[in-house]
Amino acid sequence: MCDVHEVFENMPVHNLTSWDTMITGLAKNGHGEDAIDLFTRFKQSGLRPDGQMFMGVFMACSVVCDIDEGMLHFESMSNVYGIVPSMEHYTSVSVVRMLGSIRYLDEAMEFIEKIPFEPTLDVWETLMDLCRLHGNIVLED
């Protein structure tokens, strides 16, 4: 990760793709705090995030077990940036996974129930997998 970070820092210009790639890469490699810090720098750069970038941010919040920050970012998607959350933002790589990964299974269920459209099979399978993982057979049923 050090070499990639160095290349990023030495780039003359950062675009949305380069920021997103770094944020997501850091999160995927367990560097959630660094990813969140980089997202803060990104916002200060004057560029606007897109829906894809928020998926990396949710992953980073999951890595550092910071659900409060993750939910603030989820709310800012639409309230600040005008991004309408897609099903991808609710599914396995995003908010449901973020909540369930640290045993917030009841909260994940409540979140699913508030999705403004019919949850997909992927959403329910994600929740069931997390219930199995954490031994919550009551919610799994």
PDB file of C-alpha atoms in Angstrom:
ATOM      1  CA  MET A   1       0.000   0.000   0.000  1.00  0.00           C
ATOM      2  CA  CYS A   2       2.924   2.363   0.652  1.00  0.00           C
ATOM      3  CA  ASP A   3       3.985   2.455  -3.003  1.00  0.00           C
ATOM      4  CA  VAL A   4       0.443   3.107  -4.187  1.00  0.00           C
ATOM      5  CA  HIS A   5      -0.005   5.853  -1.613  1.00  0.00           C
ATOM      6  CA  GLU A   6       3.265   7.448  -2.732  1.00  0.00           C
ATOM      7  CA  VAL A   7       2.202   7.349  -6.387  1.00  0.00           C
ATOM      8  CA  PHE A   8      -1.128   8.944  -5.452  1.00  0.00           C
ATOM      9  CA  GLU A   9       0.531  11.709  -3.436  1.00  0.00           C
ATOM     10  CA  ASN A  10       2.931  12.475  -6.294  1.00  0.00           C
ATOM     11  CA  MET A  11       0.232  12.695  -8.970  1.00  0.00           C
ATOM     12  CA  PRO A  12       0.064  16.241 -10.367  1.00  0.00           C
ATOM     13  CA  VAL A  13      -3.742  16.153 -10.510  1.00  0.00           C
ATOM     14  CA  HIS A  14      -6.229  13.966  -8.655  1.00  0.00           C
ATOM     15  CA  ASN A  15      -9.547  13.220 -10.307  1.00  0.00           C
ATOM     16  CA  LEU A  16     -12.629  11.468  -8.964  1.00  0.00           C
ATOM     17  CA  THR A  17     -11.365   8.071 -10.128  1.00  0.00           C
ATOM     18  CA  SER A  18      -7.966   8.396  -8.457  1.00  0.00           C
ATOM     19  CA  TRP A  19      -9.523   9.491  -5.158  1.00  0.00           C
ATOM     20  CA  ASP A  20     -12.122   6.711  -5.295  1.00  0.00           C
ATOM     21  CA  THR A  21      -9.520   4.072  -6.141  1.00  0.00           C
ATOM     22  CA  MET A  22      -7.360   5.083  -3.180  1.00  0.00           C
ATOM     23  CA  ILE A  23     -10.251   5.297  -0.706  1.00  0.00           C
ATOM     24  CA  THR A  24     -11.647   1.923  -1.741  1.00  0.00           C
ATOM     25  CA  GLY A  25      -8.202   0.314  -1.892  1.00  0.00           C
ATOM     26  CA  LEU A  26      -7.329   1.502   1.597  1.00  0.00           C
ATOM     27  CA  ALA A  27     -10.643   0.231   2.969  1.00  0.00           C
ATOM     28  CA  LYS A  28     -10.328  -3.161   1.243  1.00  0.00           C
ATOM     29  CA  ASN A  29      -6.862  -3.594   2.738  1.00  0.00           C
ATOM     30  CA  GLY A  30      -7.962  -2.859   6.299  1.00  0.00           C
ATOM     31  CA  HIS A  31      -6.838   0.774   6.440  1.00  0.00           C
ATOM     32  CA  GLY A  32     -10.245   2.207   7.246  1.00  0.00           C
ATOM     33  CA  GLU A  33      -9.013   5.207   9.205  1.00  0.00           C
ATOM     34  CA  ASP A  34      -6.676   6.211   6.374  1.00  0.00           C
ATOM     35  CA  ALA A  35      -9.552   5.840   3.902  1.00  0.00           C
ATOM     36  CA  ILE A  36     -11.815   8.070   5.999  1.00  0.00           C
ATOM     37  CA  ASP A  37      -9.031  10.652   6.376  1.00  0.00           C
ATOM     38  CA  LEU A  38      -8.497  10.590   2.617  1.00  0.00           C
ATOM     39  CA  PHE A  39     -12.239  11.094   2.042  1.00  0.00           C
ATOM     40  CA  THR A  40     -12.057  14.155   4.299  1.00  0.00           C
ATOM     41  CA  ARG A  41      -9.179  15.487   2.178  1.00  0.00           C
ATOM     42  CA  PHE A  42     -11.177  14.695  -0.957  1.00  0.00           C
ATOM     43  CA  LYS A  43     -14.124  16.784   0.259  1.00  0.00           C
ATOM     44  CA  GLN A  44     -11.749  19.661   1.010  1.00  0.00           C
ATOM     45  CA  SER A  45     -10.416  19.485  -2.562  1.00  0.00           C
ATOM     46  CA  GLY A  46     -13.656  20.886  -3.917  1.00  0.00           C
ATOM     47  CA  LEU A  47     -14.606  17.807  -5.926  1.00  0.00           C
ATOM     48  CA  ARG A  48     -17.965  16.156  -5.321  1.00  0.00           C
ATOM     49  CA  PRO A  49     -18.245  12.447  -4.515  1.00  0.00           C
ATOM     50  CA  ASP A  50     -20.376  10.105  -6.565  1.00  0.00           C
ATOM     51  CA  GLY A  51     -22.349   7.080  -5.443  1.00  0.00           C
ATOM     52  CA  GLN A  52     -19.458   4.715  -6.117  1.00  0.00           C
ATOM     53  CA  MET A  53     -17.156   6.587  -3.749  1.00  0.00           C
ATOM     54  CA  PHE A  54     -19.621   6.267  -0.900  1.00  0.00           C
ATOM     55  CA  MET A  55     -19.454   2.486  -1.154  1.00  0.00           C
ATOM     56  CA  GLY A  56     -15.737   2.700  -0.343  1.00  0.00           C
ATOM     57  CA  VAL A  57     -16.502   5.089   2.519  1.00  0.00           C
ATOM     58  CA  PHE A  58     -19.074   2.663   3.978  1.00  0.00           C
ATOM     59  CA  MET A  59     -16.513  -0.118   3.714  1.00  0.00           C
ATOM     60  CA  ALA A  60     -13.970   2.056   5.560  1.00  0.00           C
ATOM     61  CA  CYS A  61     -16.468   2.814   8.327  1.00  0.00           C
ATOM     62  CA  SER A  62     -17.126  -0.905   8.650  1.00  0.00           C
ATOM     63  CA  VAL A  63     -13.391  -1.623   8.956  1.00  0.00           C
ATOM     64  CA  VAL A  64     -13.044   0.824  11.862  1.00  0.00           C
ATOM     65  CA  CYS A  65     -16.414  -0.189  13.372  1.00  0.00           C
ATOM     66  CA  ASP A  66     -17.700   3.386  13.243  1.00  0.00           C
ATOM     67  CA  ILE A  67     -21.374   2.976  12.433  1.00  0.00           C
ATOM     68  CA  ASP A  68     -22.249   6.519  13.517  1.00  0.00           C
ATOM     69  CA  GLU A  69     -19.880   8.013  10.977  1.00  0.00           C
ATOM     70  CA  GLY A  70     -21.057   5.557   8.341  1.00  0.00           C
ATOM     71  CA  MET A  71     -24.682   6.552   8.851  1.00  0.00           C
ATOM     72  CA  LEU A  72     -23.755  10.254   8.751  1.00  0.00           C
ATOM     73  CA  HIS A  73     -22.120   9.652   5.374  1.00  0.00           C
ATOM     74  CA  PHE A  74     -25.180   7.717   4.208  1.00  0.00           C
ATOM     75  CA  GLU A  75     -27.411  10.656   5.117  1.00  0.00           C
ATOM     76  CA  SER A  76     -25.043  13.159   3.498  1.00  0.00           C
ATOM     77  CA  MET A  77     -25.262  11.281   0.200  1.00  0.00           C
ATOM     78  CA  SER A  78     -28.726  12.649  -0.438  1.00  0.00           C
ATOM     79  CA  ASN A  79     -28.926  15.602   1.946  1.00  0.00           C
ATOM     80  CA  VAL A  80     -25.621  17.232   0.977  1.00  0.00           C
ATOM     81  CA  TYR A  81     -24.668  15.776  -2.399  1.00  0.00           C
ATOM     82  CA  GLY A  82     -28.071  14.983  -3.897  1.00  0.00           C
ATOM     83  CA  ILE A  83     -27.163  11.353  -4.579  1.00  0.00           C
ATOM     84  CA  VAL A  84     -30.148   9.024  -4.431  1.00  0.00           C
ATOM     85  CA  PRO A  85     -28.982   5.776  -2.812  1.00  0.00           C
ATOM     86  CA  SER A  86     -29.238   2.811  -5.154  1.00  0.00           C
ATOM     87  CA  MET A  87     -29.804  -0.787  -4.141  1.00  0.00           C
ATOM     88  CA  GLU A  88     -26.005  -1.232  -4.162  1.00  0.00           C
ATOM     89  CA  HIS A  89     -25.726   1.200  -1.261  1.00  0.00           C
ATOM     90  CA  TYR A  90     -28.049  -0.987   0.790  1.00  0.00           C
ATOM     91  CA  THR A  91     -26.564  -4.377  -0.065  1.00  0.00           C
ATOM     92  CA  SER A  92     -23.628  -6.553   0.850  1.00  0.00           C
ATOM     93  CA  VAL A  93     -20.877  -4.051   0.119  1.00  0.00           C
ATOM     94  CA  SER A  94     -22.492  -1.163   1.905  1.00  0.00           C
ATOM     95  CA  VAL A  95     -24.788  -0.195   4.761  1.00  0.00           C
ATOM     96  CA  VAL A  96     -26.343  -3.579   5.626  1.00  0.00           C
ATOM     97  CA  ARG A  97     -22.879  -5.181   5.626  1.00  0.00           C
ATOM     98  CA  MET A  98     -21.472  -2.234   7.630  1.00  0.00           C
ATOM     99  CA  LEU A  99     -24.139  -2.643  10.321  1.00  0.00           C
ATOM    100  CA  GLY A 100     -24.120  -6.427  10.400  1.00  0.00           C
ATOM    101  CA  SER A 101     -20.370  -6.843  10.403  1.00  0.00           C
ATOM    102  CA  ILE A 102     -20.162  -5.532  13.952  1.00  0.00           C
ATOM    103  CA  ARG A 103     -23.271  -7.331  15.176  1.00  0.00           C
ATOM    104  CA  TYR A 104     -25.757  -4.482  14.708  1.00  0.00           C
ATOM    105  CA  LEU A 105     -28.140  -7.063  13.263  1.00  0.00           C
ATOM    106  CA  ASP A 106     -31.367  -5.588  14.644  1.00  0.00           C
ATOM    107  CA  GLU A 107     -30.331  -2.198  13.283  1.00  0.00           C
ATOM    108  CA  ALA A 108     -29.560  -3.798   9.922  1.00  0.00           C
ATOM    109  CA  MET A 109     -33.056  -5.312   9.898  1.00  0.00           C
ATOM    110  CA  GLU A 110     -34.620  -1.946  10.760  1.00  0.00           C
ATOM    111  CA  PHE A 111     -32.567  -0.322   8.016  1.00  0.00           C
ATOM    112  CA  ILE A 112     -33.774  -2.896   5.471  1.00  0.00           C
ATOM    113  CA  GLU A 113     -37.379  -2.305   6.508  1.00  0.00           C
ATOM    114  CA  LYS A 114     -36.939   1.413   5.750  1.00  0.00           C
ATOM    115  CA  ILE A 115     -35.519   0.926   2.244  1.00  0.00           C
ATOM    116  CA  PRO A 116     -37.774   3.007  -0.017  1.00  0.00           C
ATOM    117  CA  PHE A 117     -38.159   0.168  -2.523  1.00  0.00           C
ATOM    118  CA  GLU A 118     -38.539  -3.592  -2.387  1.00  0.00           C
ATOM    119  CA  PRO A 119     -35.309  -5.101  -0.987  1.00  0.00           C
ATOM    120  CA  THR A 120     -33.666  -7.574  -3.322  1.00  0.00           C
ATOM    121  CA  LEU A 121     -32.816 -11.154  -2.526  1.00  0.00           C
ATOM    122  CA  ASP A 122     -29.182 -10.036  -2.171  1.00  0.00           C
ATOM    123  CA  VAL A 123     -30.115  -7.750   0.730  1.00  0.00           C
ATOM    124  CA  TRP A 124     -31.907 -10.558   2.589  1.00  0.00           C
ATOM    125  CA  GLU A 125     -29.131 -13.062   1.843  1.00  0.00           C
ATOM    126  CA  THR A 126     -26.578 -10.615   3.211  1.00  0.00           C
ATOM    127  CA  LEU A 127     -28.548 -10.241   6.436  1.00  0.00           C
ATOM    128  CA  MET A 128     -29.032 -14.011   6.744  1.00  0.00           C
ATOM    129  CA  ASP A 129     -25.312 -14.628   6.185  1.00  0.00           C
ATOM    130  CA  LEU A 130     -24.458 -12.101   8.887  1.00  0.00           C
ATOM    131  CA  CYS A 131     -26.985 -13.671  11.273  1.00  0.00           C
ATOM    132  CA  ARG A 132     -25.402 -17.087  10.715  1.00  0.00           C
ATOM    133  CA  LEU A 133     -21.923 -15.641  11.155  1.00  0.00           C
ATOM    134  CA  HIS A 134     -22.845 -14.060  14.487  1.00  0.00           C
ATOM    135  CA  GLY A 135     -25.078 -16.910  15.690  1.00  0.00           C
ATOM    136  CA  ASN A 136     -28.334 -14.944  15.658  1.00  0.00           C
ATOM    137  CA  ILE A 137     -30.733 -17.732  14.715  1.00  0.00           C
ATOM    138  CA  VAL A 138     -33.807 -15.803  15.915  1.00  0.00           C
ATOM    139  CA  LEU A 139     -33.359 -12.975  13.415  1.00  0.00           C
ATOM    140  CA  GLU A 140     -32.200 -15.432  10.761  1.00  0.00           C
ATOM    141  CA  ASP A 141     -35.642 -17.089  10.843  1.00  0.00           C
TER     142      ASP A 141
END
